[in-house]
GROMACS .gro file of C-alpha atoms in nm:
model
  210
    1UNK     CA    1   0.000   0.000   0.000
    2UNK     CA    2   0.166   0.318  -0.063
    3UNK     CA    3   0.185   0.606   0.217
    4UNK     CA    4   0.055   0.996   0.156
    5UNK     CA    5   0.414   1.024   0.195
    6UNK     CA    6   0.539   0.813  -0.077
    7UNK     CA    7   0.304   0.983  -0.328
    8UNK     CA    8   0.446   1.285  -0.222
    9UNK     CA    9   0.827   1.197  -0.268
   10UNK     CA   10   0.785   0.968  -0.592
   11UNK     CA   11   0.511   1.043  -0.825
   12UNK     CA   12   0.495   1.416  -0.702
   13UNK     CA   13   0.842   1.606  -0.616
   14UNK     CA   14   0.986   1.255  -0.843
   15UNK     CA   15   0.796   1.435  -1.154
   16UNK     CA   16   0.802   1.824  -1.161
   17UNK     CA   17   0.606   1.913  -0.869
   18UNK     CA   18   0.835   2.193  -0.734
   19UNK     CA   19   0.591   2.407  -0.575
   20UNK     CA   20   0.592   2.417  -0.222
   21UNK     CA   21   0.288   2.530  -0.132
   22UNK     CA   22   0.108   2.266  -0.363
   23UNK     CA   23   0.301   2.003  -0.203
   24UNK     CA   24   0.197   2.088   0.148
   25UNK     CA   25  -0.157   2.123   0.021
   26UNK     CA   26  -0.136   1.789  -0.150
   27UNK     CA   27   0.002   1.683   0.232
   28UNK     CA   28  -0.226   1.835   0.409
   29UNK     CA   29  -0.530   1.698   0.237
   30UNK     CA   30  -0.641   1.353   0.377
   31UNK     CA   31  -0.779   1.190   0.018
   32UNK     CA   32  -0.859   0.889   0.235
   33UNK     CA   33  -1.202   1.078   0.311
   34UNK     CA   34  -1.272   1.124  -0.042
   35UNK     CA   35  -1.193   0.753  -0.168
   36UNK     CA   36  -1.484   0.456  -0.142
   37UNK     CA   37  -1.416   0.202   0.173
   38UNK     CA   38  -1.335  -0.080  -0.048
   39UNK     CA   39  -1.062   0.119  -0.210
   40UNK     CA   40  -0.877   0.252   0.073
   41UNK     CA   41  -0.623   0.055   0.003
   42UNK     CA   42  -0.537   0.219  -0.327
   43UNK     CA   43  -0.584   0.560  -0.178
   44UNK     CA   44  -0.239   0.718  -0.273
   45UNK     CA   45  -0.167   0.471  -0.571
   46UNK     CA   46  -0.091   0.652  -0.918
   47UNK     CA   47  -0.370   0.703  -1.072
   48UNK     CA   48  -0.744   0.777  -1.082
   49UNK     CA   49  -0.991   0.591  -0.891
   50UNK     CA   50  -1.340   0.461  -0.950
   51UNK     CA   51  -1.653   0.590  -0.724
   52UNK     CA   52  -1.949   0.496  -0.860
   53UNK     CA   53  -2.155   0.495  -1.177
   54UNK     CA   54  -1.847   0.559  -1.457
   55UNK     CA   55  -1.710   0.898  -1.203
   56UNK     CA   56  -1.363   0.863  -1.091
   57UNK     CA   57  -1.153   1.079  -0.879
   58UNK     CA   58  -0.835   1.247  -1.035
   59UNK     CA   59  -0.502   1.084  -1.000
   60UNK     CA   60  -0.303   1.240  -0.694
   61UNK     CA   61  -0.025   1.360  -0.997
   62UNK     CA   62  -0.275   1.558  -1.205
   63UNK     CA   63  -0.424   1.731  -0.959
   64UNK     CA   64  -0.150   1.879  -0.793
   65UNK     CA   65  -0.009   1.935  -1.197
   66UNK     CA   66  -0.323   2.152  -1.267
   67UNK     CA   67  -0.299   2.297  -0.924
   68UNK     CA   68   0.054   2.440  -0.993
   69UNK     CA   69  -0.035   2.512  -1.330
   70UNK     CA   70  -0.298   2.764  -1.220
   71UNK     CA   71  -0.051   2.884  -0.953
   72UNK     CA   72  -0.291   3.010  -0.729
   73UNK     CA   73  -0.276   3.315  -0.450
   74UNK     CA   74  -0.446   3.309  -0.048
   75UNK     CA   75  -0.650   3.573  -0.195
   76UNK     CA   76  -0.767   3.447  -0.523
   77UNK     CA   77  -1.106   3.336  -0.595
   78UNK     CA   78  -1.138   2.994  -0.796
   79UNK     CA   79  -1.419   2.833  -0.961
   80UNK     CA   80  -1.426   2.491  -1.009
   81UNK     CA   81  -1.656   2.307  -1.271
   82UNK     CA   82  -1.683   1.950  -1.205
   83UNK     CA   83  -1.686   1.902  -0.798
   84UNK     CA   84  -1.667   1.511  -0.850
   85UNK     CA   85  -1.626   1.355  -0.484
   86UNK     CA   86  -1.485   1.695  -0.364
   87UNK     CA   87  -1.111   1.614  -0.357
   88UNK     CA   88  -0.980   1.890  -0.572
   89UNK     CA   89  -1.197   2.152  -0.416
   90UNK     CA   90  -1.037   2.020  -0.094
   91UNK     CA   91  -0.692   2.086  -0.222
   92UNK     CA   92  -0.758   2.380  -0.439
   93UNK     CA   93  -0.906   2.560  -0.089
   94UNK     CA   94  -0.539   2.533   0.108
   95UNK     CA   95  -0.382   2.729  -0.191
   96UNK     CA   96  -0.686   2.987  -0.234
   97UNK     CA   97  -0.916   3.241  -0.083
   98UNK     CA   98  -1.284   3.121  -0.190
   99UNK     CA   99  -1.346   2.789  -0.392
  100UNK     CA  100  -1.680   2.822  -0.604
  101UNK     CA  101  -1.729   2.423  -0.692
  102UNK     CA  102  -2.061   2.306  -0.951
  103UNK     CA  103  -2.141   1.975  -1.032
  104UNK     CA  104  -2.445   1.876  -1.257
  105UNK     CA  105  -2.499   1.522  -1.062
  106UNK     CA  106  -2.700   1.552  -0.779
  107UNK     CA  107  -2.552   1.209  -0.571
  108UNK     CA  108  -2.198   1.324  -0.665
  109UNK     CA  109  -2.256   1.709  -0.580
  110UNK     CA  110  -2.440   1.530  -0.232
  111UNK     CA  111  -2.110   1.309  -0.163
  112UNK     CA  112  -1.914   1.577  -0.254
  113UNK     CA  113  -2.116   1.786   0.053
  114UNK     CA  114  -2.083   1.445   0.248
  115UNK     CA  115  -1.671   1.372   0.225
  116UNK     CA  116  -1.589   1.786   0.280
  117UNK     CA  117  -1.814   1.830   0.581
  118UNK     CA  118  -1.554   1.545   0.722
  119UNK     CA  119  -1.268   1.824   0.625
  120UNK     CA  120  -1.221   2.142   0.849
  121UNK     CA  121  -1.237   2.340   0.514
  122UNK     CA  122  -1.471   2.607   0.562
  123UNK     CA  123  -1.390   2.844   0.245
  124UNK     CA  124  -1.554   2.593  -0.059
  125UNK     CA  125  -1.896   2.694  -0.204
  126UNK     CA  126  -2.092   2.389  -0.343
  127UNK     CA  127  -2.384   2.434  -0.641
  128UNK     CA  128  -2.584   2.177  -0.712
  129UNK     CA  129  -2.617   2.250  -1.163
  130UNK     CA  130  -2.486   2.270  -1.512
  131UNK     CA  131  -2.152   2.397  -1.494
  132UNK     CA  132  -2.189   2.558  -1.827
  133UNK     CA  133  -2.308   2.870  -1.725
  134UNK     CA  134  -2.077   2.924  -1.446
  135UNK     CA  135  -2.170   3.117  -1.126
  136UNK     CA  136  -2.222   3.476  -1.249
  137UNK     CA  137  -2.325   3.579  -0.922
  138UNK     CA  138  -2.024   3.546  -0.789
  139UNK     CA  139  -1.819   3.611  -1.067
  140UNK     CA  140  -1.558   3.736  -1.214
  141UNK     CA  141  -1.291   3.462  -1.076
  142UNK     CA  142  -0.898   3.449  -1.062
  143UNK     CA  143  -0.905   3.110  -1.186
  144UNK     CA  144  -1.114   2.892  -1.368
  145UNK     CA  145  -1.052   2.435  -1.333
  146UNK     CA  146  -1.279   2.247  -1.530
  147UNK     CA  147  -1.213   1.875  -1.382
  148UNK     CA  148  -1.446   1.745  -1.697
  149UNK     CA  149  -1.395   1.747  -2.058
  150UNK     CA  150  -1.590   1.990  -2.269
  151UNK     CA  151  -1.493   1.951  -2.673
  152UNK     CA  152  -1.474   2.328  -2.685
  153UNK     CA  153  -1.463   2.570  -2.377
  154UNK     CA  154  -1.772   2.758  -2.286
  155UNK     CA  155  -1.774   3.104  -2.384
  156UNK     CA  156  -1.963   3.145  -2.099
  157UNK     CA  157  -1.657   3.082  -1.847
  158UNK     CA  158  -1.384   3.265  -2.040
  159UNK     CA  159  -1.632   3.555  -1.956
  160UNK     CA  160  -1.611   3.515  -1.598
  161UNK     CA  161  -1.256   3.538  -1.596
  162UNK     CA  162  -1.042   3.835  -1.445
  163UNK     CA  163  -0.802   3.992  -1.660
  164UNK     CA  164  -0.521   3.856  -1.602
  165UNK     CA  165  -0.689   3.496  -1.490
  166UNK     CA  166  -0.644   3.168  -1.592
  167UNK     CA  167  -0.867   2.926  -1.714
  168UNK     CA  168  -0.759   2.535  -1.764
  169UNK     CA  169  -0.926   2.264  -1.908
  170UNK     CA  170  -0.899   1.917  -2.051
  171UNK     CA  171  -1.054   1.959  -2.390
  172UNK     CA  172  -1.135   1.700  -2.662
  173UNK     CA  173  -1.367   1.403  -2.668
  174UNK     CA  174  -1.165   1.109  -2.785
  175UNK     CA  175  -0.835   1.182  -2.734
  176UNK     CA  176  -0.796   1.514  -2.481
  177UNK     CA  177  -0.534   1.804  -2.438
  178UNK     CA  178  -0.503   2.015  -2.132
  179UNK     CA  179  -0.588   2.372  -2.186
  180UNK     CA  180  -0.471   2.692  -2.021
  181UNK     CA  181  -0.623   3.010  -2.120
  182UNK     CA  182  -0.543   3.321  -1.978
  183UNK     CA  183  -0.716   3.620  -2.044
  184UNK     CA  184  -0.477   3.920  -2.097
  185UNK     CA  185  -0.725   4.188  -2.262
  186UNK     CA  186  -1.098   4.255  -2.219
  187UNK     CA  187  -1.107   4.055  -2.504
  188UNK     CA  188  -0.801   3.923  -2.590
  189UNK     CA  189  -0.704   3.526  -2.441
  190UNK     CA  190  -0.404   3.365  -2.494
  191UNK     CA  191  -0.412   2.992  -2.495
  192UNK     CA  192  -0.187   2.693  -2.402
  193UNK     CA  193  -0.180   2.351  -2.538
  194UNK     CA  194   0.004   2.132  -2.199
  195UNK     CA  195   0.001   1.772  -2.206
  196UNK     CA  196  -0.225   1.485  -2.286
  197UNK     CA  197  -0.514   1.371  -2.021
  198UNK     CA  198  -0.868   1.122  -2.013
  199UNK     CA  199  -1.089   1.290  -1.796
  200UNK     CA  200  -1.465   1.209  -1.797
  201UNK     CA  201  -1.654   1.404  -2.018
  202UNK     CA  202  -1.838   1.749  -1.937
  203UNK     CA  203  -2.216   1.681  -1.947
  204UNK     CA  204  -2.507   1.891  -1.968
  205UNK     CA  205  -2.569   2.259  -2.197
  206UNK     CA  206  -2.202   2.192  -2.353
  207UNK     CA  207  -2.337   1.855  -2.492
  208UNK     CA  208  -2.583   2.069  -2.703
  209UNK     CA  209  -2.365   2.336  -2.795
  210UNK     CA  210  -2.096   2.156  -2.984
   0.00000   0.00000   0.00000
């Protein structure tokens, strides 16, 4: 069974996970709360994990990858799209200010509520709907994580970026490319093609909007 601190020291800081503050997040964060009972053993093995009904939660690596991608501030403001079992969010929230999570499925949005109430994270913001359209009310947002696979990014979100924000997302439907967008003008993004990732696809509006 590998240890929290395995994960850490070989498929982490053993990669190019060089940020500090994502590794202690990635320490901090007990992902044993956020994996099914019969898989505990498995909890910090490399890779994703299943949880029910074709969902999975993100492999430890790619999570703290997107996490130092988006480089994130104490007082930055982060939406998530795709809440999943609530890991990420519980991550994201040790690196950032406010974390602004949506998921479309209502048992996975419920677990999510379930497995962070467990957590002494106070600062994450769950909505229960179609990530699509974002949170408006609350935006606009330093960065932007979609943790599912749209085949195009939603206008929609771009829009609720800052100036100066970043926006990253696995894109594609068979084979998938992670994303970064960052918006440098009113109306001017530049965008980022990273590396290669299977993530389950973005449901929903998007779906109908292709």
């Amino acid at each position: 069974m590998t240890t929290k601190e395995e994960m850490i020291e070989e498929q982490l800081k053993g990669r190019d996970i060089n940020n500090p503050k994502v590794l202690q997040a990635m320490l901090y964060t007990d992902r044993s709360l956020f994996v099914p009972e019969d898989l505990q053993h498995l909890t910090y093995a490399d890779g994703p994990l299943p949880i029910g009904k074709s969902q999975t939660i993100s492999q430890p690596y790619i999570v703290a990858y997107m996490a130092q991608i988006l480089d994130l501030k104490k007082k930055d403001k982060v939406l998530e799209i795709g809440t999943g079992c609530g890991y990420n969010a519980a991550v994201l929230s040790r690196l950032a200010g406010e974390i602004y999570s949506i998921e479309i499925i209502e048992w996975l949005g419920k677990l999510a509520i379930e497995n962070l109430n467990k957590t002494d994270r106070k600062n994450i913001h769950i909505l229960l709907g179609d990530g699509y359209k974002g949170w408006p009310e609350e935006a606009p947002f330093d960065a932007i994580e979609l943790t599912a696979a749209p085949a195009k990014i939603p206008e929609t979100l771009k829009k609720q970026l800052k100036v100066g924000g970043k926006l990253l997302s696995p894109v594609g439907i068979n084979s998938q490319k992670l994303v970064l967008i960052e918006r440098i003008a009113e109306d001017e993004y530049r965008e980022e093609n990273l590396i290669m990732v299977s993530f389950v696809p973005m449901t929903g509006k998007v779906q109908r909007s292709k």
